[in-house]
CSV table of C-alpha atoms in Angstrom, one decimal:
chain,number,residue,atom,x,y,z
W,19,MET,CA,-55.0,-16.4,-4.2
W,20,PRO,CA,-53.0,-19.5,-3.2
W,21,GLU,CA,-51.8,-19.2,0.4
W,22,ALA,CA,-48.2,-20.1,-0.6
W,23,ARG,CA,-48.1,-17.2,-3.1
W,24,PHE,CA,-49.5,-14.8,-0.5
W,25,ALA,CA,-47.0,-15.9,2.1
W,26,GLN,CA,-44.1,-15.6,-0.3
W,27,ALA,CA,-45.1,-12.1,-1.3
W,28,LEU,CA,-45.1,-11.1,2.4
W,29,ARG,CA,-41.6,-12.6,2.8
W,30,THR,CA,-40.4,-10.8,-0.3
W,31,GLU,CA,-41.9,-7.5,0.9
W,32,LEU,CA,-40.4,-7.9,4.3
W,33,ALA,CA,-36.9,-8.5,2.9
W,34,HIS,CA,-37.2,-5.5,0.6
W,35,ASP,CA,-38.1,-3.1,3.4
W,36,ALA,CA,-35.5,-4.5,5.7
W,37,ALA,CA,-32.8,-3.9,3.1
W,38,ARG,CA,-34.1,-0.3,2.7
W,39,LEU,CA,-34.4,0.5,6.4
W,40,GLY,CA,-31.4,-1.3,7.9
W,41,ARG,CA,-31.2,-3.4,11.1
W,42,ARG,CA,-33.6,-1.7,13.5
W,43,LYS,CA,-34.9,-2.9,16.8
W,44,LEU,CA,-38.0,-5.1,16.6
W,45,GLY,CA,-40.4,-5.0,19.6
W,46,SER,CA,-43.4,-6.7,18.2
W,47,ILE,CA,-45.0,-8.6,15.3
W,48,PHE,CA,-48.7,-8.5,14.7
W,49,PHE,CA,-50.5,-10.8,12.3
W,50,GLY,CA,-53.8,-9.0,11.7
W,51,GLY,CA,-56.3,-7.8,9.2
W,52,GLY,CA,-58.6,-10.2,7.4
W,53,THR,CA,-58.2,-13.8,8.7
W,54,PRO,CA,-54.5,-14.3,9.4
W,55,SER,CA,-55.2,-17.5,11.3
W,56,LEU,CA,-56.1,-19.1,8.0
W,57,MET,CA,-52.5,-18.8,7.0
W,58,ALA,CA,-50.4,-22.0,7.2
W,59,PRO,CA,-48.6,-22.2,10.5
W,60,GLU,CA,-45.4,-22.9,8.5
W,61,SER,CA,-45.9,-19.6,6.7
W,62,VAL,CA,-46.2,-17.8,10.1
W,63,ALA,CA,-43.1,-19.5,11.4
W,64,ALA,CA,-41.1,-18.5,8.2
W,65,LEU,CA,-42.2,-14.9,8.5
W,66,ILE,CA,-41.2,-14.8,12.2
W,67,GLU,CA,-37.8,-16.3,11.4
W,68,ASP,CA,-37.3,-13.8,8.6
W,69,ALA,CA,-38.2,-10.8,10.7
W,70,THR,CA,-36.0,-11.9,13.6
W,71,SER,CA,-33.0,-12.4,11.3
W,72,LEU,CA,-33.5,-9.2,9.3
W,73,PHE,CA,-34.1,-7.0,12.4
W,74,ASP,CA,-32.8,-6.9,16.0
W,75,PRO,CA,-35.5,-8.5,18.1
W,76,LEU,CA,-35.9,-7.4,21.7
W,77,PRO,CA,-35.6,-10.2,24.3
W,78,ASP,CA,-39.3,-10.0,25.3
W,79,MET,CA,-40.7,-9.5,21.7
W,80,GLU,CA,-44.5,-9.7,21.5
W,81,ILE,CA,-45.8,-11.8,18.6
W,82,THR,CA,-49.6,-11.6,18.2
W,83,LEU,CA,-52.0,-13.4,15.9
W,84,GLU,CA,-55.6,-12.5,15.4
W,85,ALA,CA,-58.0,-15.5,15.2
W,86,ASN,CA,-61.7,-16.0,15.0
W,87,PRO,CA,-63.2,-18.5,17.5
W,88,THR,CA,-64.7,-20.9,14.8
W,89,SER,CA,-63.9,-24.5,15.3
W,90,VAL,CA,-61.7,-24.5,12.2
W,91,GLU,CA,-59.5,-21.7,13.4
W,92,ALA,CA,-59.5,-22.7,17.0
W,93,SER,CA,-58.2,-26.1,16.0
W,94,ARG,CA,-55.0,-24.5,14.6
W,95,LEU,CA,-54.0,-22.6,17.7
W,96,SER,CA,-51.6,-25.2,18.9
W,97,ALA,CA,-49.7,-25.1,15.6
W,98,PHE,CA,-49.4,-21.3,15.8
W,99,ARG,CA,-48.0,-21.5,19.3
W,100,GLN,CA,-45.4,-23.9,18.0
W,101,ALA,CA,-44.7,-21.5,15.1
W,102,GLY,CA,-43.6,-18.8,17.6
W,103,VAL,CA,-46.8,-16.8,18.3
W,104,ASN,CA,-46.8,-15.9,22.0
W,105,ARG,CA,-50.0,-13.9,22.2
W,106,VAL,CA,-53.4,-14.6,20.6
W,107,SER,CA,-56.2,-12.1,20.0
W,108,LEU,CA,-59.7,-13.7,19.6
W,109,GLY,CA,-62.5,-11.9,17.9
W,110,ILE,CA,-65.3,-12.9,20.3
W,111,GLN,CA,-67.5,-9.8,20.1
W,112,ALA,CA,-70.4,-11.3,22.1
W,113,LEU,CA,-71.3,-14.2,24.2
W,114,ASP,CA,-74.9,-14.8,23.1
W,115,ASP,CA,-76.0,-16.3,19.8
W,116,ALA,CA,-78.6,-13.6,19.0
W,117,SER,CA,-76.1,-10.8,19.3
W,118,LEU,CA,-73.5,-12.8,17.3
W,119,GLN,CA,-76.0,-13.3,14.5
W,120,PHE,CA,-76.9,-9.5,14.6
W,121,LEU,CA,-73.2,-8.7,14.3
W,122,GLY,CA,-72.8,-11.0,11.4
W,123,ARG,CA,-70.4,-13.4,13.1
W,124,GLN,CA,-70.0,-17.0,12.0
W,125,HIS,CA,-69.2,-18.5,15.4
W,126,SER,CA,-71.5,-19.4,18.3
W,127,ALA,CA,-71.2,-18.3,21.9
W,128,ARG,CA,-70.3,-21.9,22.8
W,129,GLN,CA,-67.5,-21.9,20.2
W,130,ALA,CA,-66.3,-18.6,21.6
W,131,LEU,CA,-66.0,-19.9,25.2
W,132,ALA,CA,-64.3,-23.1,23.9
W,133,ALA,CA,-61.8,-21.1,22.0
W,134,LEU,CA,-61.0,-19.0,25.1
W,135,GLU,CA,-60.5,-22.2,27.1
W,136,THR,CA,-58.2,-23.6,24.4
W,137,ALA,CA,-56.2,-20.4,24.0
W,138,ARG,CA,-55.4,-20.0,27.7
W,139,THR,CA,-53.9,-23.5,27.9
W,140,LEU,CA,-51.6,-22.7,24.9
W,141,PHE,CA,-50.5,-19.1,25.1
W,142,PRO,CA,-48.8,-17.1,27.8
W,143,ARG,CA,-50.8,-14.0,26.8
W,144,ILE,CA,-54.4,-13.8,25.5
W,145,THR,CA,-56.7,-11.0,24.6
W,146,PHE,CA,-60.2,-10.9,23.1
W,147,ASP,CA,-62.8,-8.3,22.2
W,148,LEU,CA,-66.4,-7.7,23.1
W,149,ILE,CA,-68.8,-5.1,21.7
W,150,TYR,CA,-71.3,-3.5,24.1
W,151,ALA,CA,-74.2,-1.0,23.8
W,152,ARG,CA,-75.9,-3.5,21.5
W,153,PRO,CA,-79.6,-3.3,20.8
W,154,GLY,CA,-81.6,-4.3,23.8
W,155,GLN,CA,-78.5,-4.9,26.0
W,156,SER,CA,-79.2,-3.9,29.7
W,157,LEU,CA,-76.6,-2.9,32.2
W,158,ALA,CA,-77.1,-6.2,34.0
W,159,ASP,CA,-76.7,-8.1,30.8
W,160,TRP,CA,-73.4,-6.4,30.0
W,161,LYS,CA,-72.1,-6.9,33.5
W,162,ALA,CA,-72.9,-10.6,33.5
W,163,GLU,CA,-71.4,-11.1,30.0
W,164,LEU,CA,-68.2,-9.3,30.9
W,165,ASP,CA,-67.8,-11.2,34.2
W,166,THR,CA,-68.2,-14.5,32.4
W,167,ALA,CA,-65.5,-13.7,29.9
W,168,LEU,CA,-63.1,-12.3,32.4
W,169,GLN,CA,-63.3,-15.4,34.6
W,170,LEU,CA,-61.7,-17.3,31.7
W,171,VAL,CA,-59.2,-14.7,30.5
W,172,ALA,CA,-58.3,-11.8,32.7
W,173,ASP,CA,-55.1,-10.2,31.6
W,174,HIS,CA,-56.2,-8.1,28.6
W,175,VAL,CA,-59.4,-7.3,26.9
W,176,SER,CA,-60.6,-4.8,24.2
W,177,LEU,CA,-64.2,-3.5,24.8
W,178,TYR,CA,-65.8,-1.4,22.0
W,179,GLN,CA,-69.0,0.5,22.1
W,180,LEU,CA,-71.2,-0.3,19.0
W,181,THR,CA,-71.2,2.6,16.6
W,182,ILE,CA,-73.0,3.0,13.3
W,183,GLU,CA,-70.6,3.6,10.5
W,184,PRO,CA,-71.9,5.5,7.4
W,185,GLY,CA,-72.5,3.4,4.4
W,186,THR,CA,-72.8,0.1,6.2
W,187,LYS,CA,-75.7,-2.4,6.4
W,188,PHE,CA,-76.1,-1.4,10.1
W,189,GLU,CA,-76.7,2.2,9.1
W,190,ALA,CA,-79.4,1.2,6.6
W,191,LEU,CA,-81.1,-1.0,9.1
W,192,TYR,CA,-80.8,1.7,11.8
W,193,ARG,CA,-82.5,4.2,9.6
W,194,THR,CA,-85.5,1.9,9.0
W,195,GLY,CA,-86.0,1.7,12.8
W,196,ALA,CA,-85.1,-2.1,12.8
W,197,PHE,CA,-83.2,-1.5,16.0
W,198,THR,CA,-82.3,1.2,18.5
W,199,LEU,CA,-79.1,1.9,20.4
W,200,PRO,CA,-78.6,3.2,24.0
W,201,ASP,CA,-78.9,6.9,24.4
W,202,GLU,CA,-76.0,9.0,25.5
W,203,ASP,CA,-76.7,8.6,29.3
W,204,GLN,CA,-77.2,4.8,28.9
W,205,ALA,CA,-74.0,4.5,26.9
W,206,ALA,CA,-72.1,6.5,29.6
W,207,ALA,CA,-73.5,4.1,32.2
W,208,LEU,CA,-72.3,1.1,30.3
W,209,TYR,CA,-68.9,2.6,29.9
W,210,GLU,CA,-68.6,3.3,33.6
W,211,GLU,CA,-69.8,-0.2,34.5
W,212,THR,CA,-67.1,-1.5,32.1
W,213,ALA,CA,-64.5,0.2,34.2
W,214,THR,CA,-66.0,-1.1,37.4
W,215,VAL,CA,-66.1,-4.7,36.3
W,216,THR,CA,-62.7,-4.8,34.7
W,217,GLY,CA,-61.3,-3.1,37.8
W,218,ARG,CA,-62.8,-5.8,40.0
W,219,HIS,CA,-60.8,-8.3,37.9
W,220,GLY,CA,-57.6,-6.3,38.3
W,221,LEU,CA,-57.6,-4.7,34.9
W,222,ALA,CA,-56.9,-1.0,34.4
W,223,GLY,CA,-58.2,1.0,31.5
W,224,TYR,CA,-55.0,2.1,29.9
W,225,GLU,CA,-56.6,3.2,26.6
W,226,VAL,CA,-60.2,4.3,25.7
W,227,SER,CA,-61.2,0.7,24.7
W,228,ASN,CA,-58.4,-1.4,26.2
W,229,TYR,CA,-58.0,-2.8,29.7
W,230,ALA,CA,-55.1,-4.8,31.1
W,231,LYS,CA,-53.3,-6.1,34.2
W,232,PRO,CA,-50.0,-4.3,34.8
W,233,GLY,CA,-47.5,-5.6,32.3
W,234,SER,CA,-50.1,-7.1,30.0
W,235,GLU,CA,-50.8,-4.1,27.8
W,236,SER,CA,-50.5,-4.6,24.1
W,237,ARG,CA,-47.0,-3.5,23.3
W,238,HIS,CA,-47.8,-3.5,19.6
W,239,ASN,CA,-50.7,-1.1,19.9
W,240,LEU,CA,-48.8,1.0,22.4
W,241,THR,CA,-46.4,1.7,19.6
W,242,TYR,CA,-49.3,3.2,17.6
W,243,TRP,CA,-50.6,5.2,20.5
W,244,ARG,CA,-47.2,6.5,21.5
W,245,TYR,CA,-46.6,7.4,17.9
W,246,GLY,CA,-43.6,5.2,17.3
W,247,ASP,CA,-42.5,3.7,14.0
W,248,TYR,CA,-44.2,0.6,12.6
W,249,LEU,CA,-43.8,-1.2,9.3
W,250,GLY,CA,-47.0,-2.2,7.6
W,251,LEU,CA,-46.8,-5.1,5.1
W,252,GLY,CA,-49.5,-6.8,3.1
W,253,PRO,CA,-52.6,-5.7,1.2
W,254,GLY,CA,-54.0,-2.4,2.5
W,255,ALA,CA,-51.3,-2.0,5.2
W,256,HIS,CA,-50.4,1.4,6.5
W,257,GLY,CA,-47.1,2.3,8.2
W,258,ARG,CA,-45.2,5.2,9.8
W,259,VAL,CA,-41.5,5.0,9.3
W,260,THR,CA,-38.7,7.5,10.2
W,261,GLN,CA,-35.9,8.0,7.7
W,262,GLY,CA,-33.4,10.7,8.6
W,263,THR,CA,-35.4,13.7,9.9
W,264,ASP,CA,-38.5,12.7,7.9
W,265,LEU,CA,-41.5,10.7,9.1
W,266,PHE,CA,-43.2,8.9,6.2
W,267,ALA,CA,-46.8,7.6,6.0
W,268,THR,CA,-46.7,4.5,3.8
W,269,ARG,CA,-49.5,2.5,2.2
W,270,ARG,CA,-49.7,-0.8,0.3
W,271,HIS,CA,-52.1,-1.7,-2.5
W,272,ARG,CA,-55.5,-2.6,-1.0
W,273,ALA,CA,-56.4,-5.5,-3.3
W,274,PRO,CA,-54.6,-8.8,-2.7
W,275,GLU,CA,-54.0,-9.8,-6.3
W,276,PRO,CA,-52.6,-6.4,-7.6
W,277,TRP,CA,-50.6,-6.2,-4.4
W,278,ALA,CA,-49.0,-9.6,-5.0
W,279,ASP,CA,-48.4,-8.7,-8.7
W,280,LEU,CA,-46.7,-5.5,-7.6
W,281,VAL,CA,-44.5,-7.3,-5.1
W,282,GLU,CA,-43.4,-9.9,-7.6
W,283,ARG,CA,-42.5,-7.2,-10.1
W,284,THR,CA,-40.8,-4.6,-7.8
W,285,GLY,CA,-40.2,-6.3,-4.4
W,286,THR,CA,-42.9,-4.2,-2.6
W,287,GLY,CA,-46.6,-3.6,-2.8
W,288,GLN,CA,-46.2,0.0,-1.6
W,289,THR,CA,-48.2,2.5,-3.6
W,290,SER,CA,-47.5,5.7,-1.7
W,291,GLN,CA,-44.9,7.2,0.7
W,292,GLU,CA,-45.7,10.7,2.0
W,293,ALA,CA,-43.5,12.8,4.2
W,294,LEU,CA,-45.7,14.2,6.9
W,295,VAL,CA,-45.4,17.9,7.7
W,296,PRO,CA,-45.1,19.0,11.3
W,297,LEU,CA,-48.8,19.9,11.7
W,298,GLU,CA,-49.8,16.5,10.4
W,299,ARG,CA,-47.4,14.8,12.8
W,300,ALA,CA,-48.8,16.8,15.7
W,301,ARG,CA,-52.4,16.0,14.7
W,302,GLU,CA,-51.7,12.3,14.6
W,303,MET,CA,-49.7,12.3,17.8
W,304,LEU,CA,-52.5,14.1,19.7
W,305,LEU,CA,-55.2,11.8,18.2
W,306,MET,CA,-53.2,8.7,19.3
W,307,GLY,CA,-51.6,10.0,22.6
W,308,LEU,CA,-54.8,11.3,24.2
W,309,ARG,CA,-56.4,7.9,23.9
W,310,VAL,CA,-54.1,6.3,26.5
W,311,SER,CA,-54.3,7.0,30.2
W,312,GLU,CA,-50.6,8.0,30.4
W,313,GLY,CA,-51.2,10.7,27.8
W,314,LEU,CA,-48.5,12.5,25.9
W,315,THR,CA,-44.9,13.3,27.0
W,316,LEU,CA,-44.6,16.9,25.9
W,317,PRO,CA,-40.8,17.0,25.3
W,318,ARG,CA,-41.2,13.9,23.0
W,319,PHE,CA,-44.2,15.6,21.3
W,320,GLU,CA,-42.0,18.6,20.4
W,321,ALA,CA,-39.1,16.4,19.3
W,322,ARG,CA,-41.3,14.2,17.1
W,323,THR,CA,-43.4,17.0,15.6
W,324,GLY,CA,-41.2,20.1,15.7
W,325,LEU,CA,-44.0,22.0,17.2
W,326,THR,CA,-45.0,23.1,20.7
W,327,LEU,CA,-48.4,22.1,22.1
W,328,GLU,CA,-49.6,25.7,21.7
W,329,GLN,CA,-48.6,25.8,18.0
W,330,ALA,CA,-50.5,22.6,17.3
W,331,THR,CA,-53.8,23.3,19.1
W,332,ASP,CA,-56.5,25.9,19.5
W,333,PRO,CA,-55.2,27.7,22.7
W,334,THR,CA,-58.8,28.8,23.7
W,335,ILE,CA,-60.1,25.2,23.5
W,336,LEU,CA,-57.0,23.9,25.2
W,337,ALA,CA,-57.4,26.2,28.2
W,338,ALA,CA,-61.1,25.5,28.4
W,339,ALA,CA,-60.6,21.7,28.3
W,340,ILE,CA,-58.1,22.0,31.2
W,341,GLU,CA,-60.4,24.3,33.2
W,342,GLU,CA,-63.4,22.1,32.7
W,343,GLY,CA,-61.5,18.9,33.8
W,344,TYR,CA,-61.3,17.1,30.5
W,345,LEU,CA,-57.5,17.5,30.1
W,346,GLN,CA,-54.7,17.6,32.7
W,347,ARG,CA,-51.5,19.2,32.0
W,348,SER,CA,-48.2,19.1,33.9
W,349,ALA,CA,-44.8,20.5,33.0
W,350,THR,CA,-44.0,17.4,30.9
W,351,THR,CA,-47.3,15.7,30.1
W,352,LEU,CA,-50.8,16.2,28.7
W,353,ARG,CA,-53.5,13.6,29.3
W,354,ALA,CA,-57.2,13.2,29.0
W,355,THR,CA,-59.1,12.6,32.3
W,356,PRO,CA,-61.7,9.8,32.5
W,357,GLU,CA,-64.4,12.5,31.7
W,358,GLY,CA,-62.3,13.7,28.8
W,359,ARG,CA,-62.0,10.2,27.4
W,360,LEU,CA,-65.8,9.9,27.5
W,361,ARG,CA,-66.0,12.9,25.1
W,362,LEU,CA,-62.7,12.4,23.3
W,363,GLU,CA,-63.9,12.4,19.7
W,364,ALA,CA,-65.6,15.8,20.1
W,365,LEU,CA,-62.8,17.2,22.3
W,366,LEU,CA,-60.1,16.3,19.7
W,367,HIS,CA,-62.2,17.7,16.8
W,368,ALA,CA,-62.3,21.0,18.6
W,369,LEU,CA,-58.8,21.0,20.0
W,370,VAL,CA,-56.6,19.9,17.1
W,371,LEU,CA,-55.8,22.4,14.3
């Protein structure tokens, strides 16, 4: 699809939804999914201008763009800064070429480091991601890699443990024995070392996989984790939007061409809008809120879902999780402890109705 057509469809969809929703406060814009840094900087500038004129931007609005550290994309960073982007997210993933090849990345470790150097001269805020618990990765390897990266950019980082997703090429290779992954104890040691190294650089783990200096947390992602409203535009985008007393889950057509066709015919590529019932809201809010170190504010949980915590969870599991030190509850909050976040997936599966 021509870039100009894609960008115009996004602008059309944005205007359509702004007319429907009214002039709401705008705290962040996130250009993500696919390869947004291949968009023309002029298109990004136009979308930012549209959004800030159609909504009410906060004075410190965060505008993030995801980019890959290939030489082609890195060369465009200056133009994106001039377009209005004030935070860049680089998909580094690893700092050695063998791991990058295993992960299917197109950039080299040298390009990754060069992109980090370039980005920090241009943007007031930078983040990047790394994947750990890779095949053959020792604790010392991970510590050295993380230290190297944080010496360049040390205000925010996303650190993900490698997992095998069903139906992927990694699963097929894993089943053949082509590689092995760290066992549970080794993975826990890597996770704990991650907290140690990031802490030494002044970053706190504010979410299961995200670490930041105070004030550098991702405002956009905190909207997800705090279960706020967000408008998702473009192919495959999801959203959560409050209208009246209802909270709607929205979805756009996944395929770019049909999405653009739909936008050009109707003004929007939206294919579904479902009002979430209270238990669905509660489930989502727990799944999101227990990921962050601050946890859930219980009065807001009740206001957002219409349910008490006891109505939304298994009371036996809730009591046991608190007793065993996986959850902490006060009069107004519920949060997962560091031990609880290590086991969060299993804990949530048992806890949430």
